[in-house]
Amino acid sequence: MSRLGVAVMTAAALVLCLGAAATTPAAAAAAAVGAPYNAFTVNQTTSVPVVLDSTTTTSMEAGNSWGDDLRLTATLADGTRMAVSALPPVGQRFTPGTYAVGNGIDSTHAAASVDGPTYTCSTTGGVLTVLEVGRSDEGRITSFAGDFDQSCDYGVGRQSGQIRWNSAVGYAGFRGARAQFPAQPILEGPGTPITLSVTALGTHPLSPTSAHISGDSLGSFAIKVDTCAGRTLQTGDSCTISVAMTPMAFGPISASLELSTADGVTTYLPLDGTGEASSRGTLHPVEAQRVLDTRRGTGGRLGPLGAGQTMTLAVGGVGGIPPTNVAGVVLNMTVTQPSASGYLTVYPADRPRAVVSSLNFQPGKTVANLVTVPVSADGKVKITNSSGSTHVIADLLGFYTSSSALAASVGTGSQYQTLTPRRIFDSRQFQPLHPQEVLRIDVDWFHPELNAAVTGIVVNLTATSPDAPGYLTVWDGAGRVPATSTLNFASRETVANLAVVRLSRGANGVPMIGIANSSGAYVHVLVDLVGVYEQSGGTGLRYRGVSPRRIVDTRSGLGGVSPALPSQGTRSFTAPATTMTQDTVALIGNLTAAKPTASTYLTAWSTGTSRPDVSTLNAGAGTIVANAVMAPLGSDARFNLYNNRGSTPTLVDVMGTMEFYPPRSAGSTAASQQLHTYDWTPWLVTPRRL
């Protein structure tokens, strides 16, 4: 017997055959059983429901060893056997009424147990309701009817059923199957529904009134279609219920589809699945490639973009970008030959243009800035020019996925790890890059697993003291220098641009990037490491696109600071709740210095940490300069801005966020918990001049 009961059948048990072998289930599925009734039903939250009687078994036997100990055993068509038994409290005999059921019998507790290949229950409590008891002259039970309802231990849940032996009391129940869902990424919406069928069996019709999900992981399952509610099912009739799964947690998840009827019959269909890691919000770095150049007609437009004009750029399906399931793209935007001061706004094509700037420019000057922007459902962005006319160039660096649907075709992507910004290269300690010189830099973690996991880095690239105009190109260092640009500079200018750089591997397996000085100028180069992208599978950050919006403008007091950042001053800003989720760890956007009174630099970093010895943005006196920023937030959802010199009006525009993964709703306890499964700070950075 199972752990639920304590009644023990001995070899001397009296076995009473209650009829010849029953008809097969297929032949008698729709036939009502005649009285007297010999049957039992079992419903468990973790196992499929059964109705065992002459229509579903090859034989059924009853055993009655001593007193009121009762056991019914059924042999199924496949040869397996199941049994249900009942035993009254110590020193008592069954009479119609309700008995408490516990973990073992005593003077106040009866027992009701089930034995079977998949049915176990260690009872923690419940009831056995005796409806009928018939006895022989010797006092032995000759007929019995009872219903049991119990709580089980060891994760089994609830168990209920009916016992009928030579009884005039009818019975009814459902036959159904377990639903085994394929593994699905967590929190990515419902997968393909599974349709479960239940068949009514027993002596009387069943009228389902409601179906709902119950159990530990009930939030991961949802009923989509219910054809059972409101119907009256005769013996042998079936109905269906469709259920879809949206995993809310990693690993195995389970629940039950609970179906009840008007006359109190409740059955459970087990629901099982697995939640697996999602690739939503991961980055797929691509080989840098030019997707827009209005000077040459690349990207669908030939000729400069005029004042107030907007163009649409298709990025989905272009340059290795999938046509769908793309959340956002990483573009290096460049303007050249502008006729007046102005700015570009880059935004998703299916949303209205917000009052934000993506790149600021001055007449006749070539300027670049990194832009991470959400895309429309059909894979497009729009670009609007505020004033004058200018040629526009866009180089594609990577894309973020919006779901795991692309994992089979493009892989799982990489998640982001924030670092305390640190300078990993400064040519002023050696010598400037020569005209047309190519520099390759090994970024070594001195750990084979980490070196293999890192797929890209985020760096703030600064050019300073060039003796002529030119541009730098940063790429993975493999093969020839691509026909793209990362940062444009004028003579004697200090200018910075954020870059997302795909990594390659050298002959020794160490990650590598390349920096090419594609000009006739001598120029010093500074490289500040901001973060890394990796495929370790541990905790990390995932991209979430948001509608572009301005959150700081010290000129108007937006963000709580007015009118400007003072010299040598630090101010803190709170990320708006409308931009945040409970898992937001960093902001992706644009930092703009608007006409500082002196040449200066700004530094952005999270509250609660020391200011890093790096610059985020460099601006000359009286200029308007922007640079992309990935600003980590402190536990108070705030970030700091430091201004080195002069008085600097400052703007911050947000285009997206980086979200902690796995999210809290999937078991993460806090967005501020340790991100780094490993120390992602490289141990050695080795420049190699070629």
Short mmCIF file of C-alpha atoms in Angstrom, two decimals, residues 41-428:
data_model
loop_
_atom_site.label_atom_id
_atom_site.label_comp_id
_atom_site.label_asym_id
_atom_site.label_seq_id
_atom_site.Cartn_x
_atom_site.Cartn_y
_atom_site.Cartn_z
CA THR A 41 -11.88 7.07 -9.13
CA VAL A 42 -8.71 8.97 -8.32
CA ASN A 43 -7.83 12.62 -8.91
CA GLN A 44 -4.37 13.96 -8.03
CA THR A 45 -2.95 17.37 -8.84
CA THR A 46 0.30 15.78 -10.08
CA SER A 47 -1.08 12.73 -11.92
CA VAL A 48 -3.66 12.09 -14.59
CA PRO A 49 -7.21 11.32 -13.41
CA VAL A 50 -8.55 7.78 -13.63
CA VAL A 51 -11.93 6.09 -13.48
CA LEU A 52 -11.55 2.36 -12.90
CA ASP A 53 -14.59 0.20 -13.44
CA SER A 54 -15.70 -2.61 -15.75
CA THR A 55 -15.39 -0.32 -18.80
CA THR A 56 -11.78 0.67 -18.20
CA THR A 57 -10.21 -2.45 -16.68
CA THR A 58 -9.89 -6.11 -17.53
CA SER A 59 -10.86 -7.22 -14.02
CA MET A 60 -11.67 -5.86 -10.59
CA GLU A 61 -11.37 -7.67 -7.25
CA ALA A 62 -12.26 -6.85 -3.67
CA GLY A 63 -10.43 -7.89 -0.55
CA ASN A 64 -11.79 -7.86 3.01
CA SER A 65 -9.35 -9.33 5.51
CA TRP A 66 -10.63 -8.45 8.94
CA GLY A 67 -13.07 -6.04 10.44
CA ASP A 68 -13.88 -3.19 8.08
CA ASP A 69 -10.61 -3.25 6.15
CA LEU A 70 -11.61 -2.86 2.47
CA ARG A 71 -9.44 -3.02 -0.65
CA LEU A 72 -10.44 -2.79 -4.33
CA THR A 73 -7.86 -3.84 -6.94
CA ALA A 74 -8.18 -3.21 -10.67
CA THR A 75 -6.10 -4.76 -13.44
CA LEU A 76 -5.64 -2.49 -16.43
CA ALA A 77 -5.43 -3.57 -20.06
CA ASP A 78 -1.64 -3.19 -20.04
CA GLY A 79 -1.33 -5.50 -17.04
CA THR A 80 -0.63 -2.84 -14.43
CA ARG A 81 -2.63 -2.89 -11.23
CA MET A 82 -4.05 -0.16 -9.04
CA ALA A 83 -5.78 -0.44 -5.70
CA VAL A 84 -7.71 1.75 -3.30
CA SER A 85 -8.37 0.90 0.32
CA ALA A 86 -10.24 2.21 3.36
CA LEU A 87 -9.77 1.45 7.06
CA PRO A 88 -11.82 2.89 9.98
CA PRO A 89 -10.32 4.39 13.15
CA VAL A 90 -8.88 1.92 15.63
CA GLY A 91 -11.63 0.02 17.47
CA GLN A 92 -14.43 1.32 15.22
CA ARG A 93 -16.60 0.09 12.37
CA PHE A 94 -17.65 2.18 9.38
CA THR A 95 -21.08 3.77 9.50
CA PRO A 96 -22.40 6.48 7.18
CA GLY A 97 -20.78 9.78 8.12
CA THR A 98 -17.57 11.79 7.84
CA TYR A 99 -14.20 10.62 9.19
CA ALA A 100 -11.01 12.60 9.61
CA VAL A 101 -8.08 11.13 7.69
CA GLY A 102 -4.51 11.60 8.88
CA ASN A 103 -1.02 10.24 8.43
CA GLY A 104 -1.88 6.82 9.86
CA ILE A 105 -4.88 5.50 11.74
CA ASP A 106 -5.62 5.95 15.42
CA SER A 107 -8.74 6.25 17.56
CA THR A 108 -9.83 9.44 15.75
CA HIS A 109 -8.43 9.03 12.21
CA ALA A 110 -9.44 6.69 9.41
CA ALA A 111 -7.30 5.86 6.37
CA ALA A 112 -7.92 5.99 2.63
CA SER A 113 -5.01 5.08 0.36
CA VAL A 114 -4.19 4.50 -3.28
CA ASP A 115 -1.58 2.11 -4.69
CA GLY A 116 -0.45 2.46 -8.28
CA PRO A 117 2.57 2.94 -10.53
CA THR A 118 2.28 6.75 -10.48
CA TYR A 119 0.04 7.44 -7.49
CA THR A 120 1.49 8.17 -4.06
CA CYS A 121 0.24 10.31 -1.24
CA SER A 122 1.58 10.79 2.27
CA THR A 123 -1.52 12.20 3.90
CA THR A 124 -1.27 15.40 5.90
CA GLY A 125 -5.02 15.64 6.45
CA GLY A 126 -8.42 15.23 4.87
CA VAL A 127 -11.78 13.53 5.13
CA LEU A 128 -13.42 10.23 4.17
CA THR A 129 -17.18 10.50 3.74
CA VAL A 130 -18.95 7.14 4.01
CA LEU A 131 -22.22 7.13 2.05
CA GLU A 132 -23.26 3.47 2.28
CA VAL A 133 -22.27 0.38 4.32
CA GLY A 134 -23.90 -3.04 3.98
CA ARG A 135 -23.00 -6.01 6.18
CA SER A 136 -23.49 -9.79 6.27
CA ASP A 137 -24.93 -11.61 9.24
CA GLU A 138 -21.35 -12.18 10.38
CA GLY A 139 -20.73 -8.44 10.28
CA ARG A 140 -18.46 -8.36 7.26
CA ILE A 141 -18.90 -5.49 4.79
CA THR A 142 -20.90 -6.59 1.74
CA SER A 143 -21.35 -3.18 0.12
CA PHE A 144 -19.63 0.15 0.50
CA ALA A 145 -19.66 3.68 -0.93
CA GLY A 146 -17.34 6.46 0.15
CA ASP A 147 -15.69 9.66 -1.13
CA PHE A 148 -12.26 10.86 0.02
CA ASP A 149 -10.52 14.24 -0.20
CA GLN A 150 -7.00 14.59 1.17
CA SER A 151 -3.91 16.77 1.23
CA CYS A 152 -0.69 15.00 0.31
CA ASP A 153 2.92 15.65 1.22
CA TYR A 154 6.11 15.44 -0.89
CA GLY A 155 4.82 17.73 -3.64
CA VAL A 156 1.85 15.54 -4.59
CA GLY A 157 -0.72 18.19 -3.67
CA ARG A 158 -4.35 17.13 -3.32
CA GLN A 159 -5.98 13.77 -3.86
CA SER A 160 -9.67 12.95 -4.09
CA GLY A 161 -11.80 10.11 -5.34
CA GLN A 162 -14.68 7.70 -4.91
CA ILE A 163 -14.86 4.08 -3.69
CA ARG A 164 -17.78 1.87 -4.75
CA TRP A 165 -18.17 -1.84 -3.88
CA ASN A 166 -21.46 -3.62 -4.65
CA SER A 167 -22.94 -0.17 -4.13
CA ALA A 168 -26.22 1.38 -5.20
CA VAL A 169 -24.59 4.83 -5.08
CA GLY A 170 -23.49 6.08 -8.48
CA TYR A 171 -20.10 7.57 -9.33
CA ALA A 172 -18.59 9.73 -12.05
CA GLY A 173 -15.25 11.14 -13.12
CA PHE A 174 -13.06 12.19 -16.02
CA ARG A 175 -10.35 10.48 -17.97
CA GLY A 176 -7.60 12.78 -19.29
CA ALA A 177 -3.91 13.13 -20.04
CA ARG A 178 -0.88 15.08 -18.88
CA ALA A 179 0.22 18.13 -20.93
CA GLN A 180 3.98 18.24 -21.52
CA PHE A 181 4.99 21.60 -22.98
CA PRO A 182 8.27 22.04 -24.87
CA ALA A 183 10.92 24.21 -23.20
CA GLN A 184 10.31 27.91 -23.78
CA PRO A 185 12.20 31.14 -23.00
CA ILE A 186 10.97 32.86 -19.86
CA LEU A 187 8.76 35.95 -20.04
CA GLU A 188 8.42 35.99 -23.82
CA GLY A 189 4.72 35.50 -24.21
CA PRO A 190 2.70 32.33 -24.66
CA GLY A 191 3.91 29.49 -26.83
CA THR A 192 1.73 27.24 -28.97
CA PRO A 193 -1.27 26.08 -26.90
CA ILE A 194 -1.79 22.41 -26.09
CA THR A 195 -5.34 21.09 -26.30
CA LEU A 196 -6.33 18.68 -23.54
CA SER A 197 -9.29 16.36 -23.89
CA VAL A 198 -11.35 14.96 -21.02
CA THR A 199 -13.92 12.18 -21.28
CA ALA A 200 -16.82 11.71 -18.86
CA LEU A 201 -17.14 8.22 -17.35
CA GLY A 202 -19.38 6.70 -14.70
CA THR A 203 -23.08 6.37 -13.99
CA HIS A 204 -24.46 9.86 -14.49
CA PRO A 205 -23.92 12.96 -16.64
CA LEU A 206 -21.33 15.58 -15.69
CA SER A 207 -21.81 19.33 -16.15
CA PRO A 208 -18.50 21.23 -16.00
CA THR A 209 -18.97 24.69 -14.52
CA SER A 210 -15.47 26.14 -14.57
CA ALA A 211 -11.84 25.42 -15.32
CA HIS A 212 -8.88 27.25 -13.86
CA ILE A 213 -5.16 26.85 -13.28
CA SER A 214 -3.94 25.87 -9.83
CA GLY A 215 -0.60 24.93 -8.29
CA ASP A 216 2.79 26.45 -7.62
CA SER A 217 3.43 27.81 -11.13
CA LEU A 218 -0.10 28.81 -12.00
CA GLY A 219 1.10 32.18 -13.38
CA SER A 220 3.01 30.38 -16.13
CA PHE A 221 -0.12 28.87 -17.71
CA ALA A 222 -3.30 30.36 -19.14
CA ILE A 223 -6.52 28.86 -20.50
CA LYS A 224 -7.11 30.00 -24.09
CA VAL A 225 -10.22 28.03 -25.18
CA ASP A 226 -12.67 26.10 -22.98
CA THR A 227 -15.30 23.94 -24.73
CA CYS A 228 -16.30 22.16 -21.50
CA ALA A 229 -17.93 24.90 -19.41
CA GLY A 230 -21.71 24.92 -19.66
CA ARG A 231 -22.00 21.53 -21.34
CA THR A 232 -23.65 18.38 -20.04
CA LEU A 233 -21.50 15.35 -20.81
CA GLN A 234 -23.05 11.92 -20.96
CA THR A 235 -20.92 8.85 -20.27
CA GLY A 236 -18.32 8.63 -23.04
CA ASP A 237 -18.69 12.27 -24.18
CA SER A 238 -15.55 14.41 -24.43
CA CYS A 239 -14.71 18.12 -24.40
CA THR A 240 -11.46 20.06 -24.79
CA ILE A 241 -9.59 22.88 -23.10
CA SER A 242 -6.59 24.64 -24.69
CA VAL A 243 -3.79 25.88 -22.43
CA ALA A 244 -0.74 28.02 -23.32
CA MET A 245 2.48 28.36 -21.32
CA THR A 246 4.48 31.51 -20.62
CA PRO A 247 7.30 30.42 -18.28
CA MET A 248 7.83 32.85 -15.41
CA ALA A 249 10.80 31.05 -13.87
CA PHE A 250 13.86 29.04 -14.87
CA GLY A 251 13.86 25.27 -14.77
CA PRO A 252 10.98 22.81 -14.38
CA ILE A 253 7.55 24.36 -13.81
CA SER A 254 4.29 22.60 -13.13
CA ALA A 255 0.66 23.34 -12.37
CA SER A 256 -2.74 21.71 -12.85
CA LEU A 257 -5.73 22.39 -15.01
CA GLU A 258 -8.53 22.06 -12.46
CA LEU A 259 -11.98 21.17 -13.81
CA SER A 260 -15.05 21.16 -11.54
CA THR A 261 -18.65 20.13 -12.09
CA ALA A 262 -22.00 21.21 -10.70
CA ASP A 263 -22.27 18.09 -8.53
CA GLY A 264 -18.90 18.55 -6.87
CA VAL A 265 -16.60 16.35 -8.97
CA THR A 266 -13.16 17.94 -9.37
CA THR A 267 -10.39 16.57 -11.54
CA TYR A 268 -6.88 17.75 -12.36
CA LEU A 269 -4.84 17.54 -15.55
CA PRO A 270 -1.11 18.00 -14.83
CA LEU A 271 0.72 20.74 -16.77
CA ASP A 272 4.50 20.44 -17.06
CA GLY A 273 7.11 22.54 -18.83
CA THR A 274 10.54 24.10 -18.54
CA GLY A 275 11.60 27.74 -18.52
CA GLU A 276 14.88 28.36 -20.27
CA ALA A 277 17.11 31.39 -20.74
CA SER A 278 15.83 33.96 -23.19
CA SER A 279 17.91 35.73 -25.82
CA ARG A 280 15.62 38.76 -25.85
CA GLY A 281 17.56 41.98 -25.48
CA THR A 282 20.93 40.44 -26.32
CA LEU A 283 23.37 42.12 -28.69
CA HIS A 284 24.54 40.63 -31.96
CA PRO A 285 27.64 42.57 -33.04
CA VAL A 286 28.16 42.59 -36.79
CA GLU A 287 31.05 43.51 -39.04
CA ALA A 288 30.97 47.30 -39.33
CA GLN A 289 29.29 48.26 -42.60
CA ARG A 290 27.93 51.42 -44.18
CA VAL A 291 24.15 51.31 -44.63
CA LEU A 292 23.53 55.01 -45.40
CA ASP A 293 25.54 57.60 -47.31
CA THR A 294 23.55 60.39 -48.94
CA ARG A 295 26.61 61.41 -50.95
CA ARG A 296 26.43 58.16 -52.92
CA GLY A 297 22.80 57.06 -52.65
CA THR A 298 23.56 54.23 -50.20
CA GLY A 299 20.47 53.54 -48.11
CA GLY A 300 17.97 54.87 -50.63
CA ARG A 301 18.66 58.61 -50.59
CA LEU A 302 20.95 60.62 -52.86
CA GLY A 303 21.56 64.20 -51.84
CA PRO A 304 21.70 66.07 -48.52
CA LEU A 305 18.90 66.16 -45.99
CA GLY A 306 17.34 69.61 -45.89
CA ALA A 307 16.07 71.71 -43.00
CA GLY A 308 13.08 70.07 -41.35
CA GLN A 309 13.25 67.09 -43.69
CA THR A 310 12.82 63.48 -42.55
CA MET A 311 14.02 60.36 -44.27
CA THR A 312 13.27 56.71 -43.52
CA LEU A 313 16.11 54.21 -43.33
CA ALA A 314 15.36 50.50 -43.60
CA VAL A 315 17.74 48.48 -41.43
CA GLY A 316 15.71 45.27 -41.07
CA GLY A 317 16.89 42.78 -43.66
CA VAL A 318 19.93 44.93 -44.50
CA GLY A 319 23.57 44.17 -43.77
CA GLY A 320 22.88 40.92 -41.97
CA ILE A 321 20.06 42.36 -39.82
CA PRO A 322 17.02 40.06 -39.68
CA PRO A 323 13.80 41.59 -41.09
CA THR A 324 11.79 40.94 -37.92
CA ASN A 325 12.21 40.39 -34.16
CA VAL A 326 14.75 43.22 -33.90
CA ALA A 327 14.38 45.49 -30.87
CA GLY A 328 17.01 48.07 -31.75
CA VAL A 329 20.15 48.76 -33.77
CA VAL A 330 23.52 50.32 -33.00
CA LEU A 331 24.50 52.94 -35.59
CA ASN A 332 27.45 55.27 -35.84
CA MET A 333 25.86 58.39 -37.30
CA THR A 334 27.96 61.01 -39.13
CA VAL A 335 27.09 64.36 -40.72
CA THR A 336 29.37 65.99 -43.24
CA GLN A 337 29.22 69.27 -45.15
CA PRO A 338 26.44 70.81 -43.03
CA SER A 339 25.43 74.28 -44.17
CA ALA A 340 24.31 75.51 -40.75
CA SER A 341 24.34 74.58 -37.08
CA GLY A 342 21.75 71.99 -36.18
CA TYR A 343 21.10 68.49 -34.98
CA LEU A 344 19.76 65.15 -36.14
CA THR A 345 17.09 63.13 -34.37
CA VAL A 346 17.09 59.38 -34.99
CA TYR A 347 13.99 57.52 -33.79
CA PRO A 348 11.82 54.45 -34.52
CA ALA A 349 9.78 54.88 -37.69
CA ASP A 350 6.48 53.94 -36.05
CA ARG A 351 6.67 56.53 -33.26
CA PRO A 352 6.34 60.32 -33.33
CA ARG A 353 9.53 62.39 -33.23
CA ALA A 354 10.41 63.54 -29.74
CA VAL A 355 12.28 66.74 -28.85
CA VAL A 356 15.65 65.04 -28.49
CA SER A 357 18.96 65.26 -30.32
CA SER A 358 21.08 62.36 -31.53
CA LEU A 359 23.93 64.32 -33.06
CA ASN A 360 24.81 68.05 -32.99
CA PHE A 361 26.81 69.77 -35.72
CA GLN A 362 28.24 73.12 -36.79
CA PRO A 363 28.62 74.57 -40.33
CA GLY A 364 31.19 72.81 -42.48
CA LYS A 365 32.26 70.36 -39.78
CA THR A 366 32.18 66.54 -39.97
CA VAL A 367 30.86 65.07 -36.72
CA ALA A 368 30.04 61.51 -35.62
CA ASN A 369 28.06 60.07 -32.71
CA LEU A 370 26.96 56.59 -31.67
CA VAL A 371 23.18 56.05 -31.62
CA THR A 372 21.35 53.04 -30.17
CA VAL A 373 17.75 53.34 -31.32
CA PRO A 374 14.65 51.13 -31.28
CA VAL A 375 13.29 50.12 -34.69
CA SER A 376 9.73 49.85 -35.93
CA ALA A 377 8.04 46.48 -36.33
CA ASP A 378 9.04 46.48 -40.00
CA GLY A 379 12.68 47.28 -39.20
CA LYS A 380 12.91 51.00 -39.95
CA VAL A 381 14.14 54.20 -38.32
CA LYS A 382 13.56 57.82 -39.23
CA ILE A 383 16.15 60.60 -39.36
CA THR A 384 15.11 64.26 -39.10
CA ASN A 385 17.40 67.24 -39.70
CA SER A 386 16.61 70.35 -37.65
CA SER A 387 18.13 73.06 -39.85
CA GLY A 388 20.33 73.77 -42.83
CA SER A 389 21.24 70.90 -45.13
CA THR A 390 23.72 68.13 -44.51
CA HIS A 391 24.85 64.81 -45.86
CA VAL A 392 24.16 61.93 -43.50
CA ILE A 393 26.14 58.70 -43.07
CA ALA A 394 25.23 55.66 -40.95
CA ASP A 395 27.49 52.69 -40.16
CA LEU A 396 25.81 49.60 -38.71
CA LEU A 397 27.58 47.96 -35.75
CA GLY A 398 25.03 45.52 -34.31
CA PHE A 399 21.44 44.77 -33.38
CA TYR A 400 19.44 43.70 -30.33
CA THR A 401 16.79 40.98 -30.56
CA SER A 402 13.23 41.43 -29.29
CA SER A 403 12.60 37.72 -28.67
CA SER A 404 14.27 34.31 -28.80
CA ALA A 405 12.69 33.56 -32.17
CA LEU A 406 16.00 34.34 -33.90
CA ALA A 407 18.16 32.10 -31.69
CA ALA A 408 18.12 29.22 -34.16
CA SER A 409 19.30 31.39 -37.06
CA VAL A 410 21.61 33.99 -35.45
CA GLY A 411 22.50 32.48 -32.07
CA THR A 412 21.66 33.59 -28.56
CA GLY A 413 23.48 36.93 -28.61
CA SER A 414 25.49 38.59 -25.85
CA GLN A 415 24.52 40.36 -22.64
CA TYR A 416 26.17 43.42 -21.18
CA GLN A 417 28.36 43.67 -18.09
CA THR A 418 28.97 47.11 -16.60
CA LEU A 419 32.44 48.00 -15.41
CA THR A 420 33.95 50.89 -13.51
CA PRO A 421 35.27 52.89 -16.49
CA ARG A 422 39.02 52.67 -16.80
CA ARG A 423 41.58 53.88 -19.31
CA ILE A 424 43.13 50.92 -21.10
CA PHE A 425 45.17 52.83 -23.69
CA ASP A 426 46.67 56.32 -23.90
CA SER A 427 49.05 57.02 -26.76
CA ARG A 428 50.36 60.09 -24.94
#
